[in-house]
C-alpha cells in the first residue's frame, strides 16, 4: 500500500492486490492492475492515468468502480484516463 498527500507518479506496474492512495492525481507509467484511489480526501476533480488500465478497483473522491470477477477489465492497448462526471467514473482514451 502506497499513500501520499499529493499527486503520485509510478514508473512501473501496480500489481493485483496493491493499493495506491493519493489526495491528488495518480499516474501509472505501466500497468494498473490493483486498486487506485485518487482524490482520497474527497476531491472528485482528481484523475487516474495509466498506460495499461486493468484495475481491480478505481476510486475518485467518494465514487468507486469495481472490475473484479466477471467484469474484469482488459486494456484496449492504449493509455487511458479515468475521471468523474455526475458521480460516475468515466474511462477514456488519452
N, C-alpha and C. Protein backbone atom coordinates (compact mmCIF):
# COMPACT_ATOMS: atom_id res chain seq x y z
N UNK A 1 0.85 -1.18 0.00
CA UNK A 1 0.00 0.00 0.00
C UNK A 1 0.89 1.24 0.00
N UNK A 2 0.62 2.14 -0.90
CA UNK A 2 1.34 3.40 -1.01
C UNK A 2 0.34 4.53 -0.83
N UNK A 3 0.58 5.39 0.16
CA UNK A 3 -0.29 6.54 0.42
C UNK A 3 0.55 7.81 0.40
N UNK A 4 -0.04 8.88 -0.19
CA UNK A 4 0.68 10.14 -0.25
C UNK A 4 -0.31 11.30 -0.30
N UNK A 5 0.01 12.37 0.41
CA UNK A 5 -0.83 13.57 0.41
C UNK A 5 -0.34 14.47 -0.73
N UNK A 6 -0.87 14.22 -1.92
CA UNK A 6 -0.47 14.94 -3.13
C UNK A 6 -0.64 14.01 -4.32
N UNK A 7 0.04 14.34 -5.42
CA UNK A 7 0.00 13.52 -6.64
C UNK A 7 1.03 12.40 -6.54
N UNK A 8 0.72 11.27 -7.19
CA UNK A 8 1.64 10.14 -7.23
C UNK A 8 1.94 9.78 -8.68
N UNK A 9 3.21 9.63 -9.01
CA UNK A 9 3.67 9.15 -10.31
C UNK A 9 4.41 7.85 -10.07
N UNK A 10 3.93 6.76 -10.69
CA UNK A 10 4.57 5.46 -10.55
C UNK A 10 5.18 5.09 -11.89
N UNK A 11 6.49 4.84 -11.89
CA UNK A 11 7.16 4.38 -13.10
C UNK A 11 7.30 2.88 -12.95
N UNK A 12 6.38 2.16 -13.57
CA UNK A 12 6.31 0.71 -13.43
C UNK A 12 4.87 0.29 -13.27
N UNK A 13 4.66 -0.93 -12.81
CA UNK A 13 3.32 -1.51 -12.70
C UNK A 13 2.79 -1.45 -11.28
N UNK A 14 1.46 -1.49 -11.16
CA UNK A 14 0.76 -1.67 -9.89
C UNK A 14 0.08 -3.03 -10.01
N UNK A 15 0.58 -4.01 -9.27
CA UNK A 15 0.12 -5.38 -9.41
C UNK A 15 -1.17 -5.65 -8.63
N UNK A 16 -1.88 -6.74 -8.97
CA UNK A 16 -3.10 -7.09 -8.25
C UNK A 16 -2.83 -7.21 -6.76
N UNK A 17 -3.74 -6.66 -5.96
CA UNK A 17 -3.60 -6.68 -4.51
C UNK A 17 -2.92 -5.44 -3.95
N UNK A 18 -2.23 -4.69 -4.81
CA UNK A 18 -1.57 -3.46 -4.37
C UNK A 18 -2.58 -2.32 -4.32
N UNK A 19 -2.34 -1.35 -3.44
CA UNK A 19 -3.20 -0.17 -3.30
C UNK A 19 -2.37 1.09 -3.41
N UNK A 20 -2.85 2.03 -4.22
CA UNK A 20 -2.22 3.34 -4.35
C UNK A 20 -3.28 4.36 -3.97
N UNK A 21 -2.98 5.17 -2.95
CA UNK A 21 -3.94 6.15 -2.44
C UNK A 21 -3.27 7.52 -2.45
N UNK A 22 -3.91 8.49 -3.10
CA UNK A 22 -3.36 9.85 -3.19
C UNK A 22 -4.46 10.87 -2.95
N UNK A 23 -4.10 11.99 -2.32
CA UNK A 23 -5.08 13.06 -2.18
C UNK A 23 -5.23 13.81 -3.50
N UNK A 24 -4.28 13.64 -4.40
CA UNK A 24 -4.31 14.27 -5.72
C UNK A 24 -4.50 13.24 -6.82
N UNK A 25 -3.79 13.43 -7.93
CA UNK A 25 -3.88 12.56 -9.10
C UNK A 25 -2.94 11.37 -8.98
N UNK A 26 -3.24 10.31 -9.76
CA UNK A 26 -2.37 9.14 -9.83
C UNK A 26 -2.05 8.89 -11.30
N UNK A 27 -0.75 8.77 -11.60
CA UNK A 27 -0.29 8.47 -12.95
C UNK A 27 0.58 7.23 -12.87
N UNK A 28 0.24 6.21 -13.66
CA UNK A 28 0.99 4.96 -13.67
C UNK A 28 1.60 4.78 -15.06
N UNK A 29 2.92 4.83 -15.12
CA UNK A 29 3.64 4.64 -16.38
C UNK A 29 3.92 3.15 -16.55
N UNK A 30 2.85 2.40 -16.64
CA UNK A 30 2.90 0.95 -16.73
C UNK A 30 1.47 0.43 -16.62
N UNK A 31 1.33 -0.80 -16.14
CA UNK A 31 0.02 -1.43 -15.99
C UNK A 31 -0.55 -1.16 -14.60
N UNK A 32 -1.80 -0.77 -14.56
CA UNK A 32 -2.53 -0.59 -13.29
C UNK A 32 -3.46 -1.77 -13.15
N UNK A 33 -3.11 -2.70 -12.23
CA UNK A 33 -3.91 -3.92 -12.03
C UNK A 33 -4.41 -4.05 -10.60
N UNK A 34 -4.07 -3.13 -9.73
CA UNK A 34 -4.52 -3.16 -8.35
C UNK A 34 -5.62 -2.14 -8.12
N UNK A 35 -5.63 -1.57 -6.93
CA UNK A 35 -6.60 -0.55 -6.55
C UNK A 35 -5.92 0.82 -6.62
N UNK A 36 -6.60 1.79 -7.22
CA UNK A 36 -6.10 3.16 -7.26
C UNK A 36 -7.20 4.09 -6.74
N UNK A 37 -6.84 4.94 -5.77
CA UNK A 37 -7.79 5.88 -5.18
C UNK A 37 -7.19 7.28 -5.25
N UNK A 38 -7.66 8.06 -6.20
CA UNK A 38 -7.23 9.45 -6.35
C UNK A 38 -8.24 10.35 -5.66
N UNK A 39 -7.80 11.51 -5.20
CA UNK A 39 -8.70 12.42 -4.51
C UNK A 39 -9.23 11.83 -3.23
N UNK A 40 -8.38 11.13 -2.50
CA UNK A 40 -8.80 10.38 -1.31
C UNK A 40 -9.40 11.25 -0.20
N UNK A 41 -9.15 12.54 -0.25
CA UNK A 41 -9.74 13.45 0.74
C UNK A 41 -11.05 14.05 0.25
N UNK A 42 -11.58 13.51 -0.85
CA UNK A 42 -12.88 13.94 -1.35
C UNK A 42 -12.86 14.74 -2.63
N UNK A 43 -11.69 14.89 -3.26
CA UNK A 43 -11.58 15.68 -4.49
C UNK A 43 -11.98 14.86 -5.72
N UNK A 44 -13.19 15.07 -6.21
CA UNK A 44 -13.67 14.33 -7.39
C UNK A 44 -13.15 14.93 -8.69
N UNK A 45 -12.32 15.96 -8.63
CA UNK A 45 -11.68 16.52 -9.83
C UNK A 45 -10.35 15.84 -10.13
N UNK A 46 -9.91 14.94 -9.27
CA UNK A 46 -8.67 14.20 -9.48
C UNK A 46 -8.86 13.20 -10.62
N UNK A 47 -7.72 12.76 -11.20
CA UNK A 47 -7.77 11.78 -12.30
C UNK A 47 -6.81 10.64 -12.02
N UNK A 48 -7.05 9.53 -12.71
CA UNK A 48 -6.15 8.38 -12.69
C UNK A 48 -5.78 8.09 -14.14
N UNK A 49 -4.48 8.04 -14.42
CA UNK A 49 -3.99 7.79 -15.77
C UNK A 49 -3.09 6.57 -15.73
N UNK A 50 -3.22 5.70 -16.73
CA UNK A 50 -2.34 4.53 -16.82
C UNK A 50 -2.10 4.18 -18.29
N UNK A 51 -0.91 3.66 -18.54
CA UNK A 51 -0.61 3.20 -19.90
C UNK A 51 -1.40 1.95 -20.23
N UNK A 52 -1.66 1.13 -19.21
CA UNK A 52 -2.46 -0.09 -19.37
C UNK A 52 -3.43 -0.16 -18.19
N UNK A 53 -4.69 0.20 -18.42
CA UNK A 53 -5.69 0.34 -17.37
C UNK A 53 -6.47 -0.98 -17.22
N UNK A 54 -6.07 -1.79 -16.23
CA UNK A 54 -6.74 -3.07 -15.93
C UNK A 54 -6.94 -3.20 -14.42
N UNK A 55 -7.57 -2.21 -13.78
CA UNK A 55 -7.64 -2.19 -12.31
C UNK A 55 -8.62 -3.20 -11.74
N UNK A 56 -8.37 -3.54 -10.47
CA UNK A 56 -9.35 -4.29 -9.71
C UNK A 56 -10.44 -3.33 -9.26
N UNK A 57 -10.02 -2.12 -8.87
CA UNK A 57 -10.98 -1.11 -8.43
C UNK A 57 -10.38 0.28 -8.61
N UNK A 58 -11.23 1.23 -9.02
CA UNK A 58 -10.85 2.64 -9.11
C UNK A 58 -11.72 3.42 -8.15
N UNK A 59 -11.12 4.39 -7.49
CA UNK A 59 -11.86 5.32 -6.63
C UNK A 59 -11.39 6.72 -6.94
N UNK A 60 -12.33 7.62 -7.08
CA UNK A 60 -12.02 9.04 -7.23
C UNK A 60 -12.94 9.77 -6.27
N UNK A 61 -12.34 10.46 -5.30
CA UNK A 61 -13.15 11.06 -4.24
C UNK A 61 -13.91 9.96 -3.52
N UNK A 62 -15.23 10.09 -3.45
CA UNK A 62 -16.05 9.07 -2.79
C UNK A 62 -16.79 8.18 -3.80
N UNK A 63 -16.39 8.25 -5.07
CA UNK A 63 -17.01 7.45 -6.14
C UNK A 63 -16.09 6.25 -6.43
N UNK A 64 -16.67 5.07 -6.64
CA UNK A 64 -15.82 3.92 -6.96
C UNK A 64 -16.41 3.08 -8.07
N UNK A 65 -15.53 2.35 -8.75
CA UNK A 65 -15.92 1.40 -9.78
C UNK A 65 -15.08 0.14 -9.57
N UNK A 66 -15.73 -1.02 -9.56
CA UNK A 66 -15.04 -2.29 -9.33
C UNK A 66 -15.01 -3.10 -10.62
N UNK A 67 -13.90 -3.75 -10.87
CA UNK A 67 -13.73 -4.53 -12.10
C UNK A 67 -13.31 -5.96 -11.80
N UNK A 68 -13.61 -6.44 -10.61
CA UNK A 68 -13.22 -7.80 -10.23
C UNK A 68 -14.28 -8.80 -10.69
N UNK A 69 -13.87 -10.05 -10.79
CA UNK A 69 -14.81 -11.11 -11.14
C UNK A 69 -15.16 -11.09 -12.61
N UNK A 70 -16.44 -11.22 -12.92
CA UNK A 70 -16.90 -11.33 -14.30
C UNK A 70 -16.69 -10.04 -15.09
N UNK A 71 -16.61 -8.92 -14.40
CA UNK A 71 -16.45 -7.63 -15.08
C UNK A 71 -14.99 -7.23 -15.23
N UNK A 72 -14.06 -8.19 -15.11
CA UNK A 72 -12.64 -7.87 -15.19
C UNK A 72 -12.35 -7.09 -16.47
N UNK A 73 -11.63 -6.00 -16.32
CA UNK A 73 -11.39 -5.08 -17.43
C UNK A 73 -10.07 -5.38 -18.12
N UNK A 74 -10.10 -5.46 -19.42
CA UNK A 74 -8.89 -5.65 -20.22
C UNK A 74 -8.54 -4.33 -20.90
N UNK A 75 -7.26 -4.02 -20.93
CA UNK A 75 -6.79 -2.79 -21.57
C UNK A 75 -6.98 -2.88 -23.08
N UNK A 76 -7.42 -1.77 -23.70
CA UNK A 76 -7.58 -1.76 -25.15
C UNK A 76 -6.25 -1.58 -25.89
N UNK A 77 -5.14 -1.38 -25.16
CA UNK A 77 -3.85 -1.28 -25.80
C UNK A 77 -3.33 0.14 -25.99
N UNK A 78 -4.00 1.11 -25.39
CA UNK A 78 -3.53 2.49 -25.43
C UNK A 78 -3.76 3.14 -24.07
N UNK A 79 -3.02 4.23 -23.77
CA UNK A 79 -3.18 4.91 -22.47
C UNK A 79 -4.60 5.43 -22.28
N UNK A 80 -5.05 5.38 -21.01
CA UNK A 80 -6.39 5.85 -20.69
C UNK A 80 -6.39 6.72 -19.44
N UNK A 81 -7.45 7.50 -19.31
CA UNK A 81 -7.64 8.39 -18.17
C UNK A 81 -9.00 8.10 -17.56
N UNK A 82 -9.05 8.01 -16.23
CA UNK A 82 -10.31 7.85 -15.51
C UNK A 82 -10.59 9.14 -14.74
N UNK A 83 -11.84 9.60 -14.82
CA UNK A 83 -12.25 10.83 -14.14
C UNK A 83 -13.74 10.74 -13.81
N UNK A 84 -14.22 11.67 -13.00
CA UNK A 84 -15.62 11.65 -12.57
C UNK A 84 -16.47 12.65 -13.35
N UNK A 85 -17.67 12.20 -13.70
CA UNK A 85 -18.69 13.06 -14.28
C UNK A 85 -20.02 12.61 -13.68
N UNK A 86 -20.73 13.52 -13.05
CA UNK A 86 -22.05 13.22 -12.47
C UNK A 86 -22.03 11.98 -11.59
N UNK A 87 -21.07 11.92 -10.66
CA UNK A 87 -20.95 10.81 -9.70
C UNK A 87 -20.74 9.45 -10.36
N UNK A 88 -20.08 9.46 -11.52
CA UNK A 88 -19.76 8.22 -12.21
C UNK A 88 -18.32 8.31 -12.73
N UNK A 89 -17.60 7.19 -12.67
CA UNK A 89 -16.24 7.18 -13.17
C UNK A 89 -16.27 6.82 -14.66
N UNK A 90 -15.66 7.69 -15.45
CA UNK A 90 -15.57 7.52 -16.90
C UNK A 90 -14.12 7.18 -17.25
N UNK A 91 -13.92 6.22 -18.13
CA UNK A 91 -12.58 5.89 -18.61
C UNK A 91 -12.56 6.16 -20.10
N UNK A 92 -11.56 6.98 -20.54
CA UNK A 92 -11.47 7.29 -21.96
C UNK A 92 -10.02 7.29 -22.42
N UNK A 93 -9.87 7.18 -23.72
CA UNK A 93 -8.55 7.20 -24.34
C UNK A 93 -7.87 8.54 -24.15
N UNK A 94 -6.57 8.50 -23.92
CA UNK A 94 -5.81 9.76 -23.84
C UNK A 94 -5.46 10.26 -25.21
